[in-house]
Amino acid sequence: MDLETRTYQNHVKKESWRTVLTLAYQSLGVVYGDLSTSPLYVYKSTFAEDIVHTETNEEIYGVLSFVFWTLTLVPLLKYVFIVLKADDNGEGGTFALYSLLCRHAKLNPLPSFQLADEELSTYNKDINTHAPTTFGAKVKSTLERYRVLQRFLLVLALIGASMVIGDGILTPAISVFSAVSGVELSLGKEHHKYVEVPVACIILVALFSLQHYGTHRVGFLFAPVVVTWLLCISAIGIYNIIHWNPYVYRALSPYYMYKFLKKTQTRGWMSLGGILLCITGSEAMFADLGHFSQLSIKIAFTSIVYPSLILAYMGQAAYLSRHHVMESDNQIGFYVSVPEKLRWPVLVIAVLAAVVGSQAIITGTFSIIKQCSALGCFPRVKILHTSSTIHGQIYIPEINWTLMLLCLAVTIGFRDTRRMGNAAGLAIITVMLVTTCLMSLVIVLCWHQSVSLAICFVIFFGTIEALYFSASLIKFLEGAWVPIAMAFIFMILMCIWHYGSLKKYEFDVQNKVSVDWLLSLGPSLGIVRVRGIGVIHTELVSGIPAIFSHFVTNLPAFHQVLVFVCVKFVPTPHVRHEERFLVGYIGPREYRVYRCIVRYGYRDAHKDDSQFEDDLVCNIAEFIQMGNTGLNSNAADLKNFEDITVVGTASTHVPGVQLREDEEVKSDSVGTTELREIHPLQITKAKKRVKFVISETTKIDRGAHEELRELMEAREAGIAYILGHYYVQAKQGSSLFRKIVINYGYEFLRRNSRPLTYALTVPRASTLEVGMVYHI
């Protein structure tokens, strides 16, 4: 995990031009695979039903003009020059904007949020206070005052996330199907219908089946494939322009858009749903920002992707302007403009490019689901990190197979790019509308710009996107219902999980055990203290969970060292390792009861780590040697029992406490130069022993020395994990709707989701589960 965070930090800092150009080259394969394959289906989807290509060429010129200005205004102007600047500590995407707004507006999206979290270096980065008279201050106070506005902001972010998931289903289907559709021109009209769908399904199954290997194993092929594809379509475009219509550049004038709408009227407006597909994948520039840098993404788009796409669309329009007799639907598609001798090689390259583009959106879907889960808005799923160096490359088995089944269902159910395009277009434009709405708040709250600038941004880009949105929505019965249905289902799942998790946490807070109860038990806690460390997992950041009292009431024995561990996420993409652990006492020092809060960002790698136990013990030991003497049991000091301290991990604090395990340890202390070792004085036989290595310059008192010795002996005896096994039910007197949501909806999701502790490498032989019923 250290390596992954360092990789992220290396990405966001200023690099040399050589590094920037290398990142720009790599971004072609990861970011622009989806956008670069859009010429495969844009013209075919646009002319599929609503408009007809006539000999006047007004339709094809008008479509080209719309494509040119859409590519110029949305991906180039909006995303490259504006939205990319609204990064959240180097991360992008819908939830990055939401997290950025929550931090600047002082909103707490997570119930476990603490004031100590605001002291994180990544949390406070670039946060400035507004003057009381600014409009931004009024917006901020309004958001803080009205919870309905906070919920609306969350729902808006969830709508964007749901549509991204829908895009992860639809984009692979339309990209692969469009790439395979070129076989019609080679095999003939009577055979292609028996080949296209099976071949597309085989490619999709292979694509999703290889996801568990991770993109890093074949990632070196991504950029060359996309570069080859872009060079191929631009070269074919230049050939078609020179050979068929050198004057096609005149169609770039906005005047041809006016002529197009004047002639086609309502039918032309409805055809905008197909033109919209030319910007599919634009959101990936912002969503994948964390893997690269702003400058590298800008260079790749402006120097290679944008010119290649414009040449490709101009070349297709030049060819179609000289060919008006259409024998079939595919005659208006991409492959008809490809010279006949090059169709098979171009078909192979197109399929590879479609696979690369699909890979990028699938990875992006995994990423957005991880972010939703980290912020408590999606059921916990198994997240596997496929790369030890790139934190964003993850694999989620449950989601992967669900996406595959839905993608196959869309491919088999629709069997044509027209309805697939209608569905994908609505998902794409909805995400862009959400980004526009959130960006208007970012301009006011985060960038401290005038409200007039935010209004101009919303009016200008919102009008363009609303025009495309209306054209896509009108195709509801012709495929556009698919993303709406999928988004509705995912929204219900997210809202039920978020509501149930919030109520469960409130139940924990209301039923936590007071510190007075702990003090009344005395240093032995009124139970038998056995050797070892007892790690009690809890979602509470303060107080003693009810699970502890429930356990000791039924089994009055516990370990000599108790640690209440809370693993939580904070609304920032990354948490530095030296700020990850918060450690404090619960009760007086002689009780040997500690609280350890482990904080992760929503993009941090939270995976199986065999060193977690050692990190936990080392951080507690370093907390002890820092001079935290604990508290007396005076009533006046009770208010300070929850004081916690930020403690760095052993890997980041070289002068701090280090853990060492030996097979055999001699009885006398060693080390008089730089390091001292604390270990038991009486050793009877050779076995694995644990000792703390402390810097010679560190001075510790007798009490801390004894406390460290007890901690070391407990670590040698072993660590046991006490986990809660919860059953959630609606409390008596609840409404029928609440009972359905809690007893059936949330309980079903809870039973089929991963426990919060699955990433802590909890050994089954050392685990004890305590069952409790939650009435919420």
mmCIF file of C-alpha atoms in Angstrom, residues 41 45 79 159-171 174 269-281 283 414 417-435 464-488:
data_model
loop_
_atom_site.group_PDB
_atom_site.id
_atom_site.type_symbol
_atom_site.label_atom_id
_atom_site.label_comp_id
_atom_site.label_asym_id
_atom_site.label_seq_id
_atom_site.Cartn_x
_atom_site.Cartn_y
_atom_site.Cartn_z
ATOM 1 C CA TYR A 41 -21.468 3.987 -35.142
ATOM 2 C CA SER A 45 -27.082 5.656 -35.685
ATOM 3 C CA TYR A 79 -13.639 19.041 -20.174
ATOM 4 C CA ILE A 159 -27.745 9.507 -10.411
ATOM 5 C CA GLY A 160 -24.445 10.246 -12.120
ATOM 6 C CA ALA A 161 -22.857 7.135 -10.603
ATOM 7 C CA SER A 162 -25.837 4.976 -11.684
ATOM 8 C CA MET A 163 -25.593 6.237 -15.238
ATOM 9 C CA VAL A 164 -21.839 5.535 -15.275
ATOM 10 C CA ILE A 165 -22.641 1.941 -14.308
ATOM 11 C CA GLY A 166 -25.229 1.843 -17.101
ATOM 12 C CA ASP A 167 -22.618 3.183 -19.500
ATOM 13 C CA GLY A 168 -20.365 0.318 -18.402
ATOM 14 C CA ILE A 169 -23.035 -2.072 -19.669
ATOM 15 C CA LEU A 170 -24.009 -0.327 -22.901
ATOM 16 C CA THR A 171 -20.661 0.921 -24.218
ATOM 17 C CA ILE A 174 -22.334 -1.050 -28.910
ATOM 18 C CA TRP A 269 -33.946 17.174 -33.693
ATOM 19 C CA MET A 270 -34.716 13.503 -33.012
ATOM 20 C CA SER A 271 -31.586 12.464 -34.908
ATOM 21 C CA LEU A 272 -29.409 14.393 -32.439
ATOM 22 C CA GLY A 273 -29.478 11.273 -30.263
ATOM 23 C CA GLY A 274 -27.186 9.611 -32.807
ATOM 24 C CA ILE A 275 -24.914 12.642 -33.166
ATOM 25 C CA LEU A 276 -24.544 12.639 -29.383
ATOM 26 C CA LEU A 277 -22.575 9.388 -29.596
ATOM 27 C CA CYS A 278 -19.583 11.276 -31.026
ATOM 28 C CA ILE A 279 -18.705 12.404 -27.474
ATOM 29 C CA THR A 280 -19.134 9.051 -25.787
ATOM 30 C CA GLY A 281 -16.168 8.481 -23.521
ATOM 31 C CA GLU A 283 -16.300 11.745 -19.200
ATOM 32 C CA PHE A 414 -31.363 -5.307 -29.397
ATOM 33 C CA THR A 417 -26.744 -0.280 -33.162
ATOM 34 C CA ARG A 418 -29.768 2.034 -33.440
ATOM 35 C CA ARG A 419 -31.428 0.986 -30.200
ATOM 36 C CA MET A 420 -28.077 0.431 -28.493
ATOM 37 C CA GLY A 421 -27.123 3.979 -29.490
ATOM 38 C CA ASN A 422 -30.366 5.384 -28.102
ATOM 39 C CA ALA A 423 -29.690 3.672 -24.783
ATOM 40 C CA ALA A 424 -26.010 4.611 -24.575
ATOM 41 C CA GLY A 425 -26.691 8.216 -25.596
ATOM 42 C CA LEU A 426 -29.098 8.843 -22.732
ATOM 43 C CA ALA A 427 -26.668 7.405 -20.180
ATOM 44 C CA ILE A 428 -23.804 9.518 -21.534
ATOM 45 C CA ILE A 429 -25.652 12.832 -21.615
ATOM 46 C CA THR A 430 -27.152 12.309 -18.140
ATOM 47 C CA VAL A 431 -23.683 11.950 -16.619
ATOM 48 C CA MET A 432 -22.606 15.122 -18.405
ATOM 49 C CA LEU A 433 -25.621 17.037 -17.105
ATOM 50 C CA VAL A 434 -24.813 15.941 -13.552
ATOM 51 C CA THR A 435 -21.202 17.062 -14.029
ATOM 52 C CA ILE A 464 -26.283 22.125 -25.361
ATOM 53 C CA GLU A 465 -26.608 19.042 -23.168
ATOM 54 C CA ALA A 466 -30.330 19.606 -22.530
ATOM 55 C CA LEU A 467 -30.885 19.683 -26.293
ATOM 56 C CA TYR A 468 -29.190 16.310 -26.684
ATOM 57 C CA PHE A 469 -30.904 14.972 -23.556
ATOM 58 C CA SER A 470 -34.351 15.787 -24.912
ATOM 59 C CA ALA A 471 -33.502 14.146 -28.239
ATOM 60 C CA SER A 472 -32.385 10.998 -26.411
ATOM 61 C CA LEU A 473 -35.333 10.942 -24.030
ATOM 62 C CA ILE A 474 -37.821 11.053 -26.911
ATOM 63 C CA LYS A 475 -36.476 7.630 -27.927
ATOM 64 C CA PHE A 476 -37.678 6.115 -24.640
ATOM 65 C CA LEU A 477 -39.554 3.236 -26.262
ATOM 66 C CA GLU A 478 -36.759 2.609 -28.769
ATOM 67 C CA GLY A 479 -34.029 1.655 -26.342
ATOM 68 C CA ALA A 480 -33.631 4.724 -24.112
ATOM 69 C CA TRP A 481 -35.675 3.016 -21.401
ATOM 70 C CA VAL A 482 -32.773 0.635 -20.697
ATOM 71 C CA PRO A 483 -30.414 3.092 -18.922
ATOM 72 C CA ILE A 484 -33.375 4.627 -17.064
ATOM 73 C CA ALA A 485 -34.474 1.211 -15.819
ATOM 74 C CA MET A 486 -30.939 0.197 -14.827
ATOM 75 C CA ALA A 487 -30.266 3.535 -13.140
ATOM 76 C CA PHE A 488 -33.568 3.241 -11.255
#
